[in-house]
Coordinates of C-alpha atoms in Angstrom, one line a residue:
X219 CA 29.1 58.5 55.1
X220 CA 27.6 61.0 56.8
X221 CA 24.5 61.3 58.9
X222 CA 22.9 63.8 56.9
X223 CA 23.6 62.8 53.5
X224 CA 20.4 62.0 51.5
X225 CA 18.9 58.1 50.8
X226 CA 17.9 57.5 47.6
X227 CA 14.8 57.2 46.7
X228 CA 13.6 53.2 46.3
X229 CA 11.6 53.1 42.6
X230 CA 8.4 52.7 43.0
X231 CA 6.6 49.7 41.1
X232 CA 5.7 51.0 37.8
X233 CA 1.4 50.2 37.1
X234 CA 2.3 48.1 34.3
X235 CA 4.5 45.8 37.1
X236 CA 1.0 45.8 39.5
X237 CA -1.1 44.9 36.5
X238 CA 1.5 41.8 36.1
X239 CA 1.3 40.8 39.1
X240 CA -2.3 39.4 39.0
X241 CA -1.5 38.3 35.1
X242 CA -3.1 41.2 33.7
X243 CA -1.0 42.6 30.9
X244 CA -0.9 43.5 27.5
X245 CA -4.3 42.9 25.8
X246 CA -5.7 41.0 29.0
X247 CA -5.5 44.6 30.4
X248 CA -7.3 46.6 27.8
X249 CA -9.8 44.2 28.0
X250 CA -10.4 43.7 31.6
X251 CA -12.4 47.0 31.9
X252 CA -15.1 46.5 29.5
X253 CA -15.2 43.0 30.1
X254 CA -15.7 43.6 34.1
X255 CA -17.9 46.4 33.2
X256 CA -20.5 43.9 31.1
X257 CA -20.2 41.4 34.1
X258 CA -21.4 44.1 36.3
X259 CA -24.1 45.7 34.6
X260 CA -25.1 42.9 31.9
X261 CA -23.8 39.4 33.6
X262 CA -25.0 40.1 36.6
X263 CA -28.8 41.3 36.0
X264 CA -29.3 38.9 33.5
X265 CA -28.6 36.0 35.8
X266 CA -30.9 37.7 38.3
X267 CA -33.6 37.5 35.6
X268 CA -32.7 33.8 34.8
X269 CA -33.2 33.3 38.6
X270 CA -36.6 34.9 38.6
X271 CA -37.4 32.9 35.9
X272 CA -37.3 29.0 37.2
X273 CA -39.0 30.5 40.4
X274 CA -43.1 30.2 40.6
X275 CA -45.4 33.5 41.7
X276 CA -46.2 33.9 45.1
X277 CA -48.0 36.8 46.9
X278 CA -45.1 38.1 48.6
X279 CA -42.8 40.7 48.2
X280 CA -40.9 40.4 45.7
X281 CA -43.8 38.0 44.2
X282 CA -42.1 34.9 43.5
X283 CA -40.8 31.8 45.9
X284 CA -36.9 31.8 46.4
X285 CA -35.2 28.8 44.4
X286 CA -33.3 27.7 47.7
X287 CA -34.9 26.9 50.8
X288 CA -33.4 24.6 53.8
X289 CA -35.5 22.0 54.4
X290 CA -36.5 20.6 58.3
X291 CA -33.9 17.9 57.7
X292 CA -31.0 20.6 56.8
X293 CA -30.9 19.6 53.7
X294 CA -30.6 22.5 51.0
X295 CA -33.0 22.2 48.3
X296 CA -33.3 23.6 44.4
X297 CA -36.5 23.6 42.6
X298 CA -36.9 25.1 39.6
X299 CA -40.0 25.5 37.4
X300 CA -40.2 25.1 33.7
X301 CA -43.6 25.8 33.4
X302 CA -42.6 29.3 33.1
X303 CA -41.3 28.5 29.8
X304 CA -44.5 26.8 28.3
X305 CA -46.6 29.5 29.2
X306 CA -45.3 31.9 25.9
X307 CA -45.5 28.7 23.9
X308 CA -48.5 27.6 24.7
X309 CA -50.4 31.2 25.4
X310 CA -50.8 32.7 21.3
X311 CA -50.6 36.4 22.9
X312 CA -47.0 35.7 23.4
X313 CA -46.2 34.5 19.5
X314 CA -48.4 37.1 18.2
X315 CA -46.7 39.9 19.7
X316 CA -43.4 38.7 19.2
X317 CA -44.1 38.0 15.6
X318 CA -45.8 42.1 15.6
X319 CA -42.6 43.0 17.0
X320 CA -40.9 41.6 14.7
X321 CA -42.6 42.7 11.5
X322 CA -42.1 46.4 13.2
X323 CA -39.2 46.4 14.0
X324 CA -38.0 44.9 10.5
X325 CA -40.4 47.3 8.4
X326 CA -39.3 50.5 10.5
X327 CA -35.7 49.5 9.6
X328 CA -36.6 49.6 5.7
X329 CA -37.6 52.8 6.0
X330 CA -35.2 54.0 8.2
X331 CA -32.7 52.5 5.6
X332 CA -34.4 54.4 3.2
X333 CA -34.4 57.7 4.3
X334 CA -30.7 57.6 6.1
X335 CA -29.3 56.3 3.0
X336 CA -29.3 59.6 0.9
X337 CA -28.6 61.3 4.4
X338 CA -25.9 59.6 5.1
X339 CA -24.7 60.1 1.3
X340 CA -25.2 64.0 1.2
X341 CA -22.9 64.3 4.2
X342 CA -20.4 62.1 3.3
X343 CA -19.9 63.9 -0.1
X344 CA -20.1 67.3 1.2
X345 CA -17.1 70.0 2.2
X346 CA -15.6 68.7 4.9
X347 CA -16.1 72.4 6.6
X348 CA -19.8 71.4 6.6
X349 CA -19.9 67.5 7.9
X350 CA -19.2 68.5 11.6
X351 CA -22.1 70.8 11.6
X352 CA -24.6 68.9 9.3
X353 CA -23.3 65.7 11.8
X354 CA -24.1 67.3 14.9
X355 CA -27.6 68.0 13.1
X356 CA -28.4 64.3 13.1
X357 CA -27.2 64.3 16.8
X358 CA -29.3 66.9 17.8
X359 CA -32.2 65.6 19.0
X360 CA -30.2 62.8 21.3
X361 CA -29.7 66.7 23.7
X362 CA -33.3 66.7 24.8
X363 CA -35.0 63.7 26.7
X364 CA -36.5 61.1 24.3
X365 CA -40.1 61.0 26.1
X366 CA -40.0 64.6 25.4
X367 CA -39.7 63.9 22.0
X368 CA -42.2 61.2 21.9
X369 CA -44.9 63.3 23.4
X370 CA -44.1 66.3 20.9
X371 CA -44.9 63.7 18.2
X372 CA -48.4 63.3 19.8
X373 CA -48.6 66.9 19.5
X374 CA -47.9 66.8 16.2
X375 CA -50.2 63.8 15.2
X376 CA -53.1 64.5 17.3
X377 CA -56.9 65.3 16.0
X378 CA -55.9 69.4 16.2
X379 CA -52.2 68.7 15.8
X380 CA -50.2 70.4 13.1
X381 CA -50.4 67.8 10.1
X382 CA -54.3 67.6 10.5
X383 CA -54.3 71.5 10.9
X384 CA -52.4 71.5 7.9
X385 CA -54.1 69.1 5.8
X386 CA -57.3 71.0 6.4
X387 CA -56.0 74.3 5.7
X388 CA -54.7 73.2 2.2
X389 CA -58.2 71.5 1.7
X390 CA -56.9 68.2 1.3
X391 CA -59.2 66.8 3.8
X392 CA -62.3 68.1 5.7
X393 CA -62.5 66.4 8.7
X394 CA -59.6 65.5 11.4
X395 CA -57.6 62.1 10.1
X396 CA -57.0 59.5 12.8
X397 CA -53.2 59.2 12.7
X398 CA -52.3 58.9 17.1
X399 CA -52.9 56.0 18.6
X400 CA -52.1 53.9 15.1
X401 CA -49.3 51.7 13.5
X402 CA -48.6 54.7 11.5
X403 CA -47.9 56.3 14.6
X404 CA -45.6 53.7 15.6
X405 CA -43.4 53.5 12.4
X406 CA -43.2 57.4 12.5
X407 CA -41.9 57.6 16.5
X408 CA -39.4 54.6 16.0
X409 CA -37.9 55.8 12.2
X410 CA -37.5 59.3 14.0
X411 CA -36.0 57.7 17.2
X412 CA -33.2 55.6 15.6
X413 CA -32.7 57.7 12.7
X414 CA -29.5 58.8 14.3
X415 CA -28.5 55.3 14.6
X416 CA -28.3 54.5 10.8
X417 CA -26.8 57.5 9.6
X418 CA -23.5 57.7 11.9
X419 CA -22.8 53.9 10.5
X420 CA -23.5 54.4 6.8
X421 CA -21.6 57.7 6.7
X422 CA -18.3 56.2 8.4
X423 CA -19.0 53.6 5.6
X424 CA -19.6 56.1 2.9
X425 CA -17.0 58.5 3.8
X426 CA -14.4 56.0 3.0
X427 CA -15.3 55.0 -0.2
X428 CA -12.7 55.3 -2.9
X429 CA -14.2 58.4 -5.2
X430 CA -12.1 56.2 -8.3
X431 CA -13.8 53.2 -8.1
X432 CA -17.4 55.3 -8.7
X433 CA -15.2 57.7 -11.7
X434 CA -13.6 54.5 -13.3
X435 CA -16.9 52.9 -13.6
X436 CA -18.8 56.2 -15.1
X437 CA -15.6 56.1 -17.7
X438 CA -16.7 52.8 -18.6
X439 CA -20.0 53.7 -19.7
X440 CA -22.0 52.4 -16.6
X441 CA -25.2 54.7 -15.7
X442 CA -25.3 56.4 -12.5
X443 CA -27.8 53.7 -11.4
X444 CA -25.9 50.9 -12.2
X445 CA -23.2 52.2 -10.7
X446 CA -24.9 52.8 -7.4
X447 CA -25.8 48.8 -7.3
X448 CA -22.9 47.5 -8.9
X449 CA -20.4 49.5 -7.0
X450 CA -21.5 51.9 -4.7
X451 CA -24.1 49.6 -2.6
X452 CA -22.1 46.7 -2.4
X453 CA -19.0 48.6 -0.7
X454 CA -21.4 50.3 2.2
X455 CA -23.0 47.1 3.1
X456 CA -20.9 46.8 6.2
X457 CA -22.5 50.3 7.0
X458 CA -26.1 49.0 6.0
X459 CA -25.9 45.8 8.0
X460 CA -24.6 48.1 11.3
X461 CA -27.1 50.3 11.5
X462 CA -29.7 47.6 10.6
X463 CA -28.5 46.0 14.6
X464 CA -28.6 49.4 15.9
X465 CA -32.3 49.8 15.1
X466 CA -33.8 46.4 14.4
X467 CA -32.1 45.3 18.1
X468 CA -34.2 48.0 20.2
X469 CA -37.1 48.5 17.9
X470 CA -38.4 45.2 19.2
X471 CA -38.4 45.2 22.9
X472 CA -39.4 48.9 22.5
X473 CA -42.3 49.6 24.8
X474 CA -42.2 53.7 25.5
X475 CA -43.2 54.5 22.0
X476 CA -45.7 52.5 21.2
X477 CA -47.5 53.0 24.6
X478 CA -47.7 56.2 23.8
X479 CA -48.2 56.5 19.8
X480 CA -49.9 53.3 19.0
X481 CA -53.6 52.2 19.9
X482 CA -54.6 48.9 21.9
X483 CA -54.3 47.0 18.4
X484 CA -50.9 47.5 18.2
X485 CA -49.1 44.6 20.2
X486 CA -45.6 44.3 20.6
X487 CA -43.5 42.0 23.3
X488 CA -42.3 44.8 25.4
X489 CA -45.7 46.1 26.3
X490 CA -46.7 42.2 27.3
X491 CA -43.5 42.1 29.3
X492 CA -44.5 45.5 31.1
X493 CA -48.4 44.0 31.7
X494 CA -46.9 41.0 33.1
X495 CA -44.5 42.5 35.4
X496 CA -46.5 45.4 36.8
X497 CA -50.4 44.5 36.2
X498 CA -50.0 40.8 36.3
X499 CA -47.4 40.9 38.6
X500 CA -46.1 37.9 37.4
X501 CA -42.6 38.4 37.5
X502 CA -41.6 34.7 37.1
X503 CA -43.3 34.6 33.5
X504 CA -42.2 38.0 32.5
X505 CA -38.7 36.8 33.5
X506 CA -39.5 33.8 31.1
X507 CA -40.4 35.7 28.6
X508 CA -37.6 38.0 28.5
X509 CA -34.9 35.2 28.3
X510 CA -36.7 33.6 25.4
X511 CA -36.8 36.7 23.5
X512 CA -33.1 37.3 23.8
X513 CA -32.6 34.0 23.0
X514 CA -34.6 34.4 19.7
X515 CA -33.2 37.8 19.4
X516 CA -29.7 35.9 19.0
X517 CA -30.9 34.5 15.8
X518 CA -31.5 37.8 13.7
X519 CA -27.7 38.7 15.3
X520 CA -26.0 35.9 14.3
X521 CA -27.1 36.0 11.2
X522 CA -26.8 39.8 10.5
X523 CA -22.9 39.6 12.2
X524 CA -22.4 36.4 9.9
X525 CA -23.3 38.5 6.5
X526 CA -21.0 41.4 7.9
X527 CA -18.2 39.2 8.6
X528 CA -18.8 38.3 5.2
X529 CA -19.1 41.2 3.9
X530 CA -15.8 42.7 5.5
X531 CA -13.8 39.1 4.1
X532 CA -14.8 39.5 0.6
X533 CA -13.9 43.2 0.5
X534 CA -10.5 42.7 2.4

């Protein structure tokens, strides 16, 4: 052989022989990323909450005691404080504004339900040459920030914004109508912020469902109504119960909205959490709170997942 004949190239490992190698493969793989990614930025904060939340307050910085400390005899010591967790229980401002929240959240989803449904319908049933554009006309508003949009709404409800404008110029009322800084407010700012968020789920749900079905039960003499219950309802509640989480979730531990719509009446959990941690600063109790609200949040999860799963059994 000669010197300057060429060595062949050695084969490199392949990625899928490196991802074997530390027993990543097949599904393991695709779900290492997301699942490292929720340990990183969901795990990880949330157990730094939980820490803050067995501490006590201290005027410091940051404003609570560490939960280890060495004592003089080298021994390592733990102390955790539960009294955090009685606070909420035993304070009523804590129930009452997580029960506000609730009955927010849950009447802001109704009424979002009610006015993506025929959205969500119109779309789904139009020319497919039209659903990218009228889609990306729900979408529209996620392009500009979302405190822009909130503050346009104050524009827009205010004692010389355009509805009272309007109202007075058609003579419907003579004097300004108090509509800022009001539940009304509220429901308005949160059914226009996760509008979006029930309309993409009930029209992947809609757009699916089999034309025949609706046909074969006009032929048999059902009325459009009774076919909307009977048939048409019962098919998109997959998409119903969806976009129900996607608002219901965030609607209660929203805080930006109604800061800025609602008045000083109108309590909910995430402006008590934002007192508590920047007024108060009581981080340790905020922290409590928090954790017992995602607990309780689990409930209305559970139980909304549960009926889907149902749902998706009994149509399979």
């Amino acid at each position: 052989m000669s010197a300057d004949a060429e060595i062949p190239d050695r084969p490199r490992p392949r990625l899928a022989d490196t991802l074997r190698r530390f027993g990543l493969s097949g599904r393991t793989a695709v779900i290492a990323a997301p699942a490292l990614w929720l340990a990183l930025f969901f795990l990880a904060p949330l157990f730094v909450v939980l820490k803050i939340a067995f501490s006590t307050y201290a005027l410091a910085r940051p404003p609570y005691e560490p939960l280890l400390a060495w004592t003089q005899e080298g021994v390592l010591q733990i102390t955790l404080h539960i009294s955090n967790f009685l606070r909420p229980i035993q304070d009523p401002l804590f129930a009452n504004a997580y029960l506000s929240s609730v009955q927010i959240a849950g009447i802001s989803t109704i009424i979002t339900l009610l006015i993506a449904y025929p959205m969500a319908w119109f779309i789904a049933r139009s020319d497919e040459k039209y659903r990218n554009l009228l889609l990306m006309l729900v979408i529209l508003p996620f392009w500009t920030s979302f405190l822009l949009r909130v503050y346009a709404w104050m524009g827009f409800l205010g004692q010389n914004g355009v509805f009272n404008q309007l109202l007075q110029g058609i003579g419907l009322t003579d004097a300004p109508v108090q509509m800022l800084y009001t539940p009304f407010a509220v429901y308005i700012g949160i059914v226009y912020t996760y509008l979006p968020f029930m309309v993409l789920p009930l029209f992947t749900t809609l757009v699916k469902l089999d034309q025949s079905l609706i046909e074969a039960s006009g032929d048999l003499g059902a009325k459009p109504f009774v076919t909307f219950l009977t048939v048409t309802l019962p098919l998109s509640m997959p998409g119903i119960i969806a976009g129900s989480m996607l608002v219901f979730i965030p609607a209660i531990g929203e805080f930006v909205i109604p800061s800025l719509l609602g008045g000083a009446d109108t309590l909910m959990i995430g402006r008590v959490l934002w007192d508590e941690f920047f007024s108060g600063r009581n981080w340790p109790s905020a922290a409590a709170v928090a954790i017992m609200m995602l607990v309780l949040l689990l409930i209305p999860i559970m139980l909304l997942a549960r009926a889907q799963n149902a749902v998706v059994e009994k149509g399979a």
